[in-house]
Amino acid sequence: MRRLMLSCLVLFHLHAGAAPPGAIVLWPGAPPGGAAPGPQRDSAKGSITQVKQPYLIVHRPAQPNGIAILLVSGGGYAHIEAGKESGPTANWLQTQGVTAFELVYRLPQEGGGVVAPFQDGQRAMRVIRARAAEWHIDPARIGMLGFSAGAHLAGMTAVQPDAARYAPIDAMDGVSARPDFAVLLYPVLTMQRPFDTTHAKKQLLGAHPAQAARDALSVELHVDARTPPTFIAQALDDPISPPDNSTLMTAALRRAGVPVELHQFQSGGHGWGLGKPGSEPAAWPRLLLAWLQAHGWMPQPAG
């Protein structure tokens, strides 16, 4: 009953255009560059648009193990698929002892312009790291996990954590925005032809962008030795994001000497979230846990 009442409160606040109870508002005043006029809209399935004030939803485990992950849902930069991506994944991570944060970010065509979601991604990482002690988080074990276009946002944050996307506004902006690891699921990463058929590309760059604009937002072109270790998973039959997004990124990481683990599923399509039970992509949570444990971010299971 208490959970039902809380859910009703969250829905009320979302429809009213405010962050839900307990959410962490990213900016102390108006976001840099502007935002949607609001009120925030959310569909029955948890798809969010018209974000007036970006925020984080915190999922705190009963016994935190020190690791935190910032979750970024996709939606082609036209909406945010929190209901089927970041929400269920945050709940699962919470059961694993991970402190999970869902990012509700501004959309480029609704206020703030193309840079707005990337400003929100940077600021979210800084807020989490600056307040790590409050949530019993190790500031050296904070990752970023993105789905589809959310993987593009996560990827841009990972490869350009220090980009001057906005003027510093407080002490938290002196903290690093670099994730310690990145997880990219059925990702949109490149804006290069012939892989530029995604809705994310259209929302960010329009129909006929200049080559310099394509290059600026192609994640794989900005990989260097400082890019964090990366876990990538995608289905080869993905009809939305060409699987080349994953292979181009993997090749760039390997050239830079950055540890990368790529999982390619024969089938699964796009937008699978946690993965339909019995499908190939449903293996990714188990594979991710093993990868996090192998790198020392997650504790090894007892016994």
PDB file of C-alpha atoms in Angstrom:
ATOM      1  CA  MET A   1       0.000   0.000   0.000  1.00  0.00           C
ATOM      2  CA  ARG A   2       2.814   2.415   0.892  1.00  0.00           C
ATOM      3  CA  ARG A   3       4.543   1.691  -2.437  1.00  0.00           C
ATOM      4  CA  LEU A   4       1.259   2.292  -4.296  1.00  0.00           C
ATOM      5  CA  MET A   5       0.778   5.631  -2.521  1.00  0.00           C
ATOM      6  CA  LEU A   6       4.354   6.652  -3.357  1.00  0.00           C
ATOM      7  CA  SER A   7       3.820   5.702  -7.007  1.00  0.00           C
ATOM      8  CA  CYS A   8       0.688   7.858  -7.098  1.00  0.00           C
ATOM      9  CA  LEU A   9       2.607  10.758  -5.586  1.00  0.00           C
ATOM     10  CA  VAL A  10       5.378  10.364  -8.172  1.00  0.00           C
ATOM     11  CA  LEU A  11       2.854  10.334 -11.029  1.00  0.00           C
ATOM     12  CA  PHE A  12       1.119  13.414  -9.612  1.00  0.00           C
ATOM     13  CA  HIS A  13       4.350  15.361  -9.396  1.00  0.00           C
ATOM     14  CA  LEU A  14       5.405  14.313 -12.888  1.00  0.00           C
ATOM     15  CA  HIS A  15       2.088  15.466 -14.338  1.00  0.00           C
ATOM     16  CA  ALA A  16       2.394  18.673 -12.334  1.00  0.00           C
ATOM     17  CA  GLY A  17       5.772  19.352 -13.955  1.00  0.00           C
ATOM     18  CA  ALA A  18       7.857  18.940 -10.794  1.00  0.00           C
ATOM     19  CA  ALA A  19      10.521  16.442  -9.824  1.00  0.00           C
ATOM     20  CA  PRO A  20       9.086  13.529  -7.794  1.00  0.00           C
ATOM     21  CA  PRO A  21       9.532  13.407  -4.006  1.00  0.00           C
ATOM     22  CA  GLY A  22      13.121  12.609  -3.036  1.00  0.00           C
ATOM     23  CA  ALA A  23      14.526  13.453  -6.479  1.00  0.00           C
ATOM     24  CA  ILE A  24      17.761  15.427  -6.764  1.00  0.00           C
ATOM     25  CA  VAL A  25      17.357  18.532  -8.919  1.00  0.00           C
ATOM     26  CA  LEU A  26      20.549  19.032 -10.944  1.00  0.00           C
ATOM     27  CA  TRP A  27      20.682  22.797 -11.245  1.00  0.00           C
ATOM     28  CA  PRO A  28      20.126  25.240  -8.337  1.00  0.00           C
ATOM     29  CA  GLY A  29      18.345  27.650 -10.673  1.00  0.00           C
ATOM     30  CA  ALA A  30      17.267  27.594 -14.289  1.00  0.00           C
ATOM     31  CA  PRO A  31      19.290  25.096 -16.366  1.00  0.00           C
ATOM     32  CA  PRO A  32      21.961  26.674 -18.590  1.00  0.00           C
ATOM     33  CA  GLY A  33      20.603  27.561 -21.995  1.00  0.00           C
ATOM     34  CA  GLY A  34      16.979  26.992 -21.048  1.00  0.00           C
ATOM     35  CA  ALA A  35      14.544  24.093 -20.844  1.00  0.00           C
ATOM     36  CA  ALA A  36      11.094  22.973 -21.887  1.00  0.00           C
ATOM     37  CA  PRO A  37       8.326  25.244 -20.575  1.00  0.00           C
ATOM     38  CA  GLY A  38       6.654  22.270 -18.872  1.00  0.00           C
ATOM     39  CA  PRO A  39       4.650  20.831 -17.343  1.00  0.00           C
ATOM     40  CA  GLN A  40       6.530  17.572 -17.663  1.00  0.00           C
ATOM     41  CA  ARG A  41       4.563  14.878 -19.446  1.00  0.00           C
ATOM     42  CA  ASP A  42       4.775  11.154 -18.859  1.00  0.00           C
ATOM     43  CA  SER A  43       2.873   8.456 -20.693  1.00  0.00           C
ATOM     44  CA  ALA A  44       1.155   5.471 -19.107  1.00  0.00           C
ATOM     45  CA  LYS A  45       4.255   3.421 -19.995  1.00  0.00           C
ATOM     46  CA  GLY A  46       6.663   5.867 -18.365  1.00  0.00           C
ATOM     47  CA  SER A  47       7.888   7.770 -21.423  1.00  0.00           C
ATOM     48  CA  ILE A  48       8.888  11.306 -20.401  1.00  0.00           C
ATOM     49  CA  THR A  49       8.889  14.567 -22.376  1.00  0.00           C
ATOM     50  CA  GLN A  50       8.791  18.313 -21.615  1.00  0.00           C
ATOM     51  CA  VAL A  51      11.493  18.235 -18.919  1.00  0.00           C
ATOM     52  CA  LYS A  52      11.434  21.641 -17.273  1.00  0.00           C
ATOM     53  CA  GLN A  53      14.044  20.911 -14.580  1.00  0.00           C
ATOM     54  CA  PRO A  54      16.412  17.912 -14.990  1.00  0.00           C
ATOM     55  CA  TYR A  55      16.771  15.633 -11.986  1.00  0.00           C
ATOM     56  CA  LEU A  56      17.997  12.332 -10.587  1.00  0.00           C
ATOM     57  CA  ILE A  57      15.829   9.604  -9.055  1.00  0.00           C
ATOM     58  CA  VAL A  58      17.894   7.803  -6.413  1.00  0.00           C
ATOM     59  CA  HIS A  59      17.474   4.074  -5.751  1.00  0.00           C
ATOM     60  CA  ARG A  60      19.313   3.276  -2.510  1.00  0.00           C
ATOM     61  CA  PRO A  61      19.933  -0.359  -1.576  1.00  0.00           C
ATOM     62  CA  ALA A  62      19.465  -1.537   1.995  1.00  0.00           C
ATOM     63  CA  GLN A  63      23.145  -2.485   2.127  1.00  0.00           C
ATOM     64  CA  PRO A  64      25.106  -0.394  -0.401  1.00  0.00           C
ATOM     65  CA  ASN A  65      28.309  -2.007  -1.628  1.00  0.00           C
ATOM     66  CA  GLY A  66      29.936   1.285  -2.619  1.00  0.00           C
ATOM     67  CA  ILE A  67      29.319   1.165  -6.365  1.00  0.00           C
ATOM     68  CA  ALA A  68      26.990   3.600  -8.124  1.00  0.00           C
ATOM     69  CA  ILE A  69      25.623   3.663 -11.669  1.00  0.00           C
ATOM     70  CA  LEU A  70      23.996   6.592 -13.455  1.00  0.00           C
ATOM     71  CA  LEU A  71      21.286   5.275 -15.818  1.00  0.00           C
ATOM     72  CA  VAL A  72      20.320   7.091 -19.012  1.00  0.00           C
ATOM     73  CA  SER A  73      17.267   5.882 -20.916  1.00  0.00           C
ATOM     74  CA  GLY A  74      16.956   6.250 -24.671  1.00  0.00           C
ATOM     75  CA  GLY A  75      14.143   7.489 -26.853  1.00  0.00           C
ATOM     76  CA  GLY A  76      15.927   9.025 -29.815  1.00  0.00           C
ATOM     77  CA  TYR A  77      16.396  12.331 -27.950  1.00  0.00           C
ATOM     78  CA  ALA A  78      12.659  12.868 -28.563  1.00  0.00           C
ATOM     79  CA  HIS A  79      11.442  11.280 -25.315  1.00  0.00           C
ATOM     80  CA  ILE A  80      12.919   9.348 -22.376  1.00  0.00           C
ATOM     81  CA  GLU A  81      11.975   5.660 -22.074  1.00  0.00           C
ATOM     82  CA  ALA A  82      12.341   5.498 -18.299  1.00  0.00           C
ATOM     83  CA  GLY A  83       9.437   3.090 -17.858  1.00  0.00           C
ATOM     84  CA  LYS A  84      11.049   0.221 -19.731  1.00  0.00           C
ATOM     85  CA  GLU A  85      14.760   1.027 -19.414  1.00  0.00           C
ATOM     86  CA  SER A  86      16.185   2.989 -16.489  1.00  0.00           C
ATOM     87  CA  GLY A  87      13.333   2.227 -14.069  1.00  0.00           C
ATOM     88  CA  PRO A  88      13.426  -1.591 -14.177  1.00  0.00           C
ATOM     89  CA  THR A  89      17.222  -1.606 -14.400  1.00  0.00           C
ATOM     90  CA  ALA A  90      17.546   0.671 -11.365  1.00  0.00           C
ATOM     91  CA  ASN A  91      15.313  -1.652  -9.369  1.00  0.00           C
ATOM     92  CA  TRP A  92      17.435  -4.654 -10.379  1.00  0.00           C
ATOM     93  CA  LEU A  93      20.719  -2.897  -9.565  1.00  0.00           C
ATOM     94  CA  GLN A  94      19.333  -1.933  -6.180  1.00  0.00           C
ATOM     95  CA  THR A  95      18.865  -5.638  -5.360  1.00  0.00           C
ATOM     96  CA  GLN A  96      22.565  -6.137  -6.187  1.00  0.00           C
ATOM     97  CA  GLY A  97      23.671  -3.538  -3.631  1.00  0.00           C
ATOM     98  CA  VAL A  98      24.295  -0.880  -6.297  1.00  0.00           C
ATOM     99  CA  THR A  99      23.142   2.691  -5.699  1.00  0.00           C
ATOM    100  CA  ALA A 100      21.358   3.534  -8.947  1.00  0.00           C
ATOM    101  CA  PHE A 101      20.459   6.971 -10.268  1.00  0.00           C
ATOM    102  CA  GLU A 102      17.966   7.543 -13.069  1.00  0.00           C
ATOM    103  CA  LEU A 103      18.722  10.666 -15.093  1.00  0.00           C
ATOM    104  CA  VAL A 104      15.764  12.674 -16.385  1.00  0.00           C
ATOM    105  CA  TYR A 105      17.404  15.028 -18.863  1.00  0.00           C
ATOM    106  CA  ARG A 106      16.395  17.825 -21.211  1.00  0.00           C
ATOM    107  CA  LEU A 107      15.604  16.957 -24.818  1.00  0.00           C
ATOM    108  CA  PRO A 108      17.356  19.031 -27.514  1.00  0.00           C
ATOM    109  CA  GLN A 109      14.232  20.138 -29.394  1.00  0.00           C
ATOM    110  CA  GLU A 110      12.349  21.143 -26.240  1.00  0.00           C
ATOM    111  CA  GLY A 111      14.611  23.838 -24.836  1.00  0.00           C
ATOM    112  CA  GLY A 112      18.296  24.303 -24.158  1.00  0.00           C
ATOM    113  CA  GLY A 113      19.358  23.162 -27.612  1.00  0.00           C
ATOM    114  CA  VAL A 114      21.627  20.332 -28.691  1.00  0.00           C
ATOM    115  CA  VAL A 115      24.070  20.779 -25.800  1.00  0.00           C
ATOM    116  CA  ALA A 116      21.370  20.492 -23.094  1.00  0.00           C
ATOM    117  CA  PRO A 117      21.375  16.684 -22.575  1.00  0.00           C
ATOM    118  CA  PHE A 118      25.174  16.652 -22.462  1.00  0.00           C
ATOM    119  CA  GLN A 119      25.197  19.441 -19.883  1.00  0.00           C
ATOM    120  CA  ASP A 120      22.786  17.388 -17.787  1.00  0.00           C
ATOM    121  CA  GLY A 121      24.939  14.261 -18.128  1.00  0.00           C
ATOM    122  CA  GLN A 122      28.063  16.071 -16.961  1.00  0.00           C
ATOM    123  CA  ARG A 123      26.288  17.775 -14.100  1.00  0.00           C
ATOM    124  CA  ALA A 124      24.688  14.500 -12.956  1.00  0.00           C
ATOM    125  CA  MET A 125      28.058  12.762 -12.734  1.00  0.00           C
ATOM    126  CA  ARG A 126      29.482  15.680 -10.760  1.00  0.00           C
ATOM    127  CA  VAL A 127      26.560  15.806  -8.345  1.00  0.00           C
ATOM    128  CA  ILE A 128      26.830  12.072  -7.635  1.00  0.00           C
ATOM    129  CA  ARG A 129      30.585  12.188  -7.100  1.00  0.00           C
ATOM    130  CA  ALA A 130      30.475  15.366  -5.009  1.00  0.00           C
ATOM    131  CA  ARG A 131      27.839  13.854  -2.709  1.00  0.00           C
ATOM    132  CA  ALA A 132      29.252  10.316  -2.700  1.00  0.00           C
ATOM    133  CA  ALA A 133      29.770  10.173   1.068  1.00  0.00           C
ATOM    134  CA  GLU A 134      26.108  11.009   1.645  1.00  0.00           C
ATOM    135  CA  TRP A 135      25.048   7.905  -0.300  1.00  0.00           C
ATOM    136  CA  HIS A 136      27.899   5.650   0.946  1.00  0.00           C
ATOM    137  CA  ILE A 137      29.445   5.563  -2.520  1.00  0.00           C
ATOM    138  CA  ASP A 138      33.098   5.134  -3.420  1.00  0.00           C
ATOM    139  CA  PRO A 139      33.853   8.153  -5.673  1.00  0.00           C
ATOM    140  CA  ALA A 140      36.216   5.938  -7.697  1.00  0.00           C
ATOM    141  CA  ARG A 141      33.453   3.417  -8.487  1.00  0.00           C
ATOM    142  CA  ILE A 142      30.817   5.458 -10.289  1.00  0.00           C
ATOM    143  CA  GLY A 143      29.750   4.247 -13.717  1.00  0.00           C
ATOM    144  CA  MET A 144      27.340   5.361 -16.403  1.00  0.00           C
ATOM    145  CA  LEU A 145      24.944   3.056 -18.250  1.00  0.00           C
ATOM    146  CA  GLY A 146      22.984   4.156 -21.299  1.00  0.00           C
ATOM    147  CA  PHE A 147      20.380   2.596 -23.566  1.00  0.00           C
ATOM    148  CA  SER A 148      20.141   3.493 -27.274  1.00  0.00           C
ATOM    149  CA  ALA A 149      20.291   7.312 -27.522  1.00  0.00           C
ATOM    150  CA  GLY A 150      20.972   7.294 -23.777  1.00  0.00           C
ATOM    151  CA  ALA A 151      24.119   5.344 -24.617  1.00  0.00           C
ATOM    152  CA  HIS A 152      25.106   8.218 -26.898  1.00  0.00           C
ATOM    153  CA  LEU A 153      24.711  10.640 -23.996  1.00  0.00           C
ATOM    154  CA  ALA A 154      26.662   8.296 -21.709  1.00  0.00           C
ATOM    155  CA  GLY A 155      29.303   7.800 -24.390  1.00  0.00           C
ATOM    156  CA  MET A 156      29.788  11.519 -24.974  1.00  0.00           C
ATOM    157  CA  THR A 157      30.185  12.039 -21.239  1.00  0.00           C
ATOM    158  CA  ALA A 158      32.720   9.209 -21.052  1.00  0.00           C
ATOM    159  CA  VAL A 159      34.893  10.413 -23.952  1.00  0.00           C
ATOM    160  CA  GLN A 160      34.666  14.154 -23.180  1.00  0.00           C
ATOM    161  CA  PRO A 161      34.166  14.441 -19.411  1.00  0.00           C
ATOM    162  CA  ASP A 162      36.042  17.738 -19.185  1.00  0.00           C
ATOM    163  CA  ALA A 163      34.439  19.507 -22.139  1.00  0.00           C
ATOM    164  CA  ALA A 164      33.408  23.045 -21.197  1.00  0.00           C
ATOM    165  CA  ARG A 165      29.693  22.563 -21.865  1.00  0.00           C
ATOM    166  CA  TYR A 166      28.547  25.171 -19.334  1.00  0.00           C
ATOM    167  CA  ALA A 167      29.997  27.797 -17.006  1.00  0.00           C
ATOM    168  CA  PRO A 168      30.681  26.402 -13.500  1.00  0.00           C
ATOM    169  CA  ILE A 169      27.987  27.391 -11.022  1.00  0.00           C
ATOM    170  CA  ASP A 170      29.188  25.940  -7.700  1.00  0.00           C
ATOM    171  CA  ALA A 171      31.858  23.788  -6.057  1.00  0.00           C
ATOM    172  CA  MET A 172      30.381  20.583  -7.484  1.00  0.00           C
ATOM    173  CA  ASP A 173      31.447  21.695 -10.948  1.00  0.00           C
ATOM    174  CA  GLY A 174      35.056  21.358  -9.835  1.00  0.00           C
ATOM    175  CA  VAL A 175      34.551  17.591  -9.472  1.00  0.00           C
ATOM    176  CA  SER A 176      35.362  15.220 -12.334  1.00  0.00           C
ATOM    177  CA  ALA A 177      32.475  14.168 -14.595  1.00  0.00           C
ATOM    178  CA  ARG A 178      34.397  11.153 -15.893  1.00  0.00           C
ATOM    179  CA  PRO A 179      32.618   7.852 -15.227  1.00  0.00           C
ATOM    180  CA  ASP A 180      34.912   5.106 -13.950  1.00  0.00           C
ATOM    181  CA  PHE A 181      33.313   2.708 -16.420  1.00  0.00           C
ATOM    182  CA  ALA A 182      30.720   2.916 -19.180  1.00  0.00           C
ATOM    183  CA  VAL A 183      27.998   0.474 -20.198  1.00  0.00           C
ATOM    184  CA  LEU A 184      26.479   0.952 -23.667  1.00  0.00           C
ATOM    185  CA  LEU A 185      23.404  -1.122 -24.562  1.00  0.00           C
ATOM    186  CA  TYR A 186      22.040  -1.250 -28.141  1.00  0.00           C
ATOM    187  CA  PRO A 187      23.873   2.057 -28.525  1.00  0.00           C
ATOM    188  CA  VAL A 188      23.585   4.917 -30.965  1.00  0.00           C
ATOM    189  CA  LEU A 189      27.150   6.259 -31.116  1.00  0.00           C
ATOM    190  CA  THR A 190      28.184   7.387 -34.589  1.00  0.00           C
ATOM    191  CA  MET A 191      26.753  10.184 -36.721  1.00  0.00           C
ATOM    192  CA  GLN A 192      28.730   9.126 -39.780  1.00  0.00           C
ATOM    193  CA  ARG A 193      27.283   7.908 -43.075  1.00  0.00           C
ATOM    194  CA  PRO A 194      25.892   5.337 -43.807  1.00  0.00           C
ATOM    195  CA  PHE A 195      24.994   4.661 -40.168  1.00  0.00           C
ATOM    196  CA  ASP A 196      23.266   8.015 -39.595  1.00  0.00           C
ATOM    197  CA  THR A 197      19.709   6.756 -40.008  1.00  0.00           C
ATOM    198  CA  THR A 198      18.713   7.015 -36.331  1.00  0.00           C
ATOM    199  CA  HIS A 199      16.137   9.359 -34.861  1.00  0.00           C
ATOM    200  CA  ALA A 200      18.816  10.528 -32.421  1.00  0.00           C
ATOM    201  CA  LYS A 201      20.887  11.864 -35.307  1.00  0.00           C
ATOM    202  CA  LYS A 202      17.876  13.703 -36.733  1.00  0.00           C
ATOM    203  CA  GLN A 203      17.015  15.281 -33.389  1.00  0.00           C
ATOM    204  CA  LEU A 204      20.597  16.381 -32.754  1.00  0.00           C
ATOM    205  CA  LEU A 205      21.790  17.359 -36.224  1.00  0.00           C
ATOM    206  CA  GLY A 206      18.836  17.617 -38.585  1.00  0.00           C
ATOM    207  CA  ALA A 207      18.629  16.220 -42.093  1.00  0.00           C
ATOM    208  CA  HIS A 208      21.781  17.644 -43.701  1.00  0.00           C
ATOM    209  CA  PRO A 209      24.478  18.417 -41.110  1.00  0.00           C
ATOM    210  CA  ALA A 210      27.958  19.616 -41.945  1.00  0.00           C
ATOM    211  CA  GLN A 211      30.753  17.088 -41.584  1.00  0.00           C
ATOM    212  CA  ALA A 212      32.198  18.972 -38.626  1.00  0.00           C
ATOM    213  CA  ALA A 213      28.886  18.624 -36.783  1.00  0.00           C
ATOM    214  CA  ARG A 214      28.795  14.890 -37.519  1.00  0.00           C
ATOM    215  CA  ASP A 215      32.342  14.513 -36.211  1.00  0.00           C
ATOM    216  CA  ALA A 216      31.669  16.521 -33.052  1.00  0.00           C
ATOM    217  CA  LEU A 217      28.906  14.126 -31.958  1.00  0.00           C
ATOM    218  CA  SER A 218      30.360  10.813 -33.155  1.00  0.00           C
ATOM    219  CA  VAL A 219      31.433   9.189 -29.901  1.00  0.00           C
ATOM    220  CA  GLU A 220      33.970   6.818 -31.459  1.00  0.00           C
ATOM    221  CA  LEU A 221      35.993   9.725 -32.897  1.00  0.00           C
ATOM    222  CA  HIS A 222      36.725  11.109 -29.415  1.00  0.00           C
ATOM    223  CA  VAL A 223      38.030   7.960 -27.727  1.00  0.00           C
ATOM    224  CA  ASP A 224      41.480   8.294 -26.197  1.00  0.00           C
ATOM    225  CA  ALA A 225      43.568   6.517 -23.573  1.00  0.00           C
ATOM    226  CA  ARG A 226      41.646   8.242 -20.776  1.00  0.00           C
ATOM    227  CA  THR A 227      38.281   6.864 -21.904  1.00  0.00           C
ATOM    228  CA  PRO A 228      36.976   4.536 -19.178  1.00  0.00           C
ATOM    229  CA  PRO A 229      36.711   0.753 -19.602  1.00  0.00           C
ATOM    230  CA  THR A 230      33.556  -0.041 -21.521  1.00  0.00           C
ATOM    231  CA  PHE A 231      30.978  -2.845 -21.722  1.00  0.00           C
ATOM    232  CA  ILE A 232      28.915  -2.978 -24.927  1.00  0.00           C
ATOM    233  CA  ALA A 233      25.999  -5.228 -25.872  1.00  0.00           C
ATOM    234  CA  GLN A 234      23.849  -5.187 -28.994  1.00  0.00           C
ATOM    235  CA  ALA A 235      21.807  -7.553 -31.162  1.00  0.00           C
ATOM    236  CA  LEU A 236      22.981  -8.144 -34.729  1.00  0.00           C
ATOM    237  CA  ASP A 237      19.390  -7.846 -35.954  1.00  0.00           C
ATOM    238  CA  ASP A 238      18.903  -4.402 -34.386  1.00  0.00           C
ATOM    239  CA  PRO A 239      16.574  -2.566 -36.827  1.00  0.00           C
ATOM    240  CA  ILE A 240      17.033   0.884 -35.246  1.00  0.00           C
ATOM    241  CA  SER A 241      20.721   1.300 -34.455  1.00  0.00           C
ATOM    242  CA  PRO A 242      23.088  -0.396 -36.930  1.00  0.00           C
ATOM    243  CA  PRO A 243      25.349  -2.907 -35.107  1.00  0.00           C
ATOM    244  CA  ASP A 244      28.269  -1.012 -36.641  1.00  0.00           C
ATOM    245  CA  ASN A 245      27.811   1.493 -33.804  1.00  0.00           C
ATOM    246  CA  SER A 246      29.132  -1.139 -31.411  1.00  0.00           C
ATOM    247  CA  THR A 247      31.907  -2.454 -33.657  1.00  0.00           C
ATOM    248  CA  LEU A 248      33.212   1.026 -34.518  1.00  0.00           C
ATOM    249  CA  MET A 249      33.311   1.940 -30.827  1.00  0.00           C
ATOM    250  CA  THR A 250      34.986  -1.336 -29.887  1.00  0.00           C
ATOM    251  CA  ALA A 251      37.681  -0.828 -32.539  1.00  0.00           C
ATOM    252  CA  ALA A 252      38.329   2.736 -31.348  1.00  0.00           C
ATOM    253  CA  LEU A 253      38.668   1.610 -27.736  1.00  0.00           C
ATOM    254  CA  ARG A 254      41.068  -1.168 -28.668  1.00  0.00           C
ATOM    255  CA  ARG A 255      43.215   1.219 -30.702  1.00  0.00           C
ATOM    256  CA  ALA A 256      43.421   3.499 -27.656  1.00  0.00           C
ATOM    257  CA  GLY A 257      44.348   0.608 -25.353  1.00  0.00           C
ATOM    258  CA  VAL A 258      41.112   0.913 -23.346  1.00  0.00           C
ATOM    259  CA  PRO A 259      39.648  -2.340 -21.946  1.00  0.00           C
ATOM    260  CA  VAL A 260      36.404  -3.197 -23.729  1.00  0.00           C
ATOM    261  CA  GLU A 261      34.034  -6.158 -23.650  1.00  0.00           C
ATOM    262  CA  LEU A 262      31.642  -6.549 -26.585  1.00  0.00           C
ATOM    263  CA  HIS A 263      28.673  -8.905 -26.607  1.00  0.00           C
ATOM    264  CA  GLN A 264      26.820  -9.390 -29.883  1.00  0.00           C
ATOM    265  CA  PHE A 265      23.581 -11.332 -29.756  1.00  0.00           C
ATOM    266  CA  GLN A 266      22.320 -13.047 -32.892  1.00  0.00           C
ATOM    267  CA  SER A 267      18.785 -11.858 -32.250  1.00  0.00           C
ATOM    268  CA  GLY A 268      16.947  -9.526 -29.925  1.00  0.00           C
ATOM    269  CA  GLY A 269      16.197  -6.412 -31.925  1.00  0.00           C
ATOM    270  CA  HIS A 270      16.238  -3.045 -30.179  1.00  0.00           C
ATOM    271  CA  GLY A 271      14.905  -1.557 -26.972  1.00  0.00           C
ATOM    272  CA  TRP A 272      15.023  -4.689 -24.827  1.00  0.00           C
ATOM    273  CA  GLY A 273      15.719  -3.036 -21.483  1.00  0.00           C
ATOM    274  CA  LEU A 274      16.512  -5.807 -19.007  1.00  0.00           C
ATOM    275  CA  GLY A 275      15.714  -8.356 -21.721  1.00  0.00           C
ATOM    276  CA  LYS A 276      12.675 -10.525 -22.310  1.00  0.00           C
ATOM    277  CA  PRO A 277      12.987 -13.774 -20.303  1.00  0.00           C
ATOM    278  CA  GLY A 278      14.381 -16.520 -22.504  1.00  0.00           C
ATOM    279  CA  SER A 279      15.814 -14.133 -25.093  1.00  0.00           C
ATOM    280  CA  GLU A 280      19.528 -13.752 -25.841  1.00  0.00           C
ATOM    281  CA  PRO A 281      19.710 -10.152 -24.529  1.00  0.00           C
ATOM    282  CA  ALA A 282      18.310 -11.304 -21.165  1.00  0.00           C
ATOM    283  CA  ALA A 283      21.873 -12.496 -20.437  1.00  0.00           C
ATOM    284  CA  TRP A 284      23.338  -8.997 -20.309  1.00  0.00           C
ATOM    285  CA  PRO A 285      22.699  -8.302 -16.580  1.00  0.00           C
ATOM    286  CA  ARG A 286      24.569 -11.484 -15.609  1.00  0.00           C
ATOM    287  CA  LEU A 287      27.372 -10.705 -18.054  1.00  0.00           C
ATOM    288  CA  LEU A 288      27.632  -7.155 -16.704  1.00  0.00           C
ATOM    289  CA  LEU A 289      27.896  -8.323 -13.099  1.00  0.00           C
ATOM    290  CA  ALA A 290      30.711 -10.707 -14.052  1.00  0.00           C
ATOM    291  CA  TRP A 291      32.522  -7.876 -15.881  1.00  0.00           C
ATOM    292  CA  LEU A 292      32.145  -5.481 -12.938  1.00  0.00           C
ATOM    293  CA  GLN A 293      33.443  -8.142 -10.548  1.00  0.00           C
ATOM    294  CA  ALA A 294      36.392  -8.995 -12.809  1.00  0.00           C
ATOM    295  CA  HIS A 295      37.473  -5.338 -12.825  1.00  0.00           C
ATOM    296  CA  GLY A 296      37.068  -4.956  -9.069  1.00  0.00           C
ATOM    297  CA  TRP A 297      34.173  -2.498  -9.073  1.00  0.00           C
ATOM    298  CA  MET A 298      31.728  -5.036  -7.634  1.00  0.00           C
ATOM    299  CA  PRO A 299      32.584  -7.374  -4.760  1.00  0.00           C
ATOM    300  CA  GLN A 300      32.901 -11.041  -5.643  1.00  0.00           C
ATOM    301  CA  PRO A 301      29.928 -13.167  -4.574  1.00  0.00           C
ATOM    302  CA  ALA A 302      30.290 -14.873  -1.208  1.00  0.00           C
ATOM    303  CA  GLY A 303      31.362 -18.508  -1.222  1.00  0.00           C
TER     304      GLY A 303
END
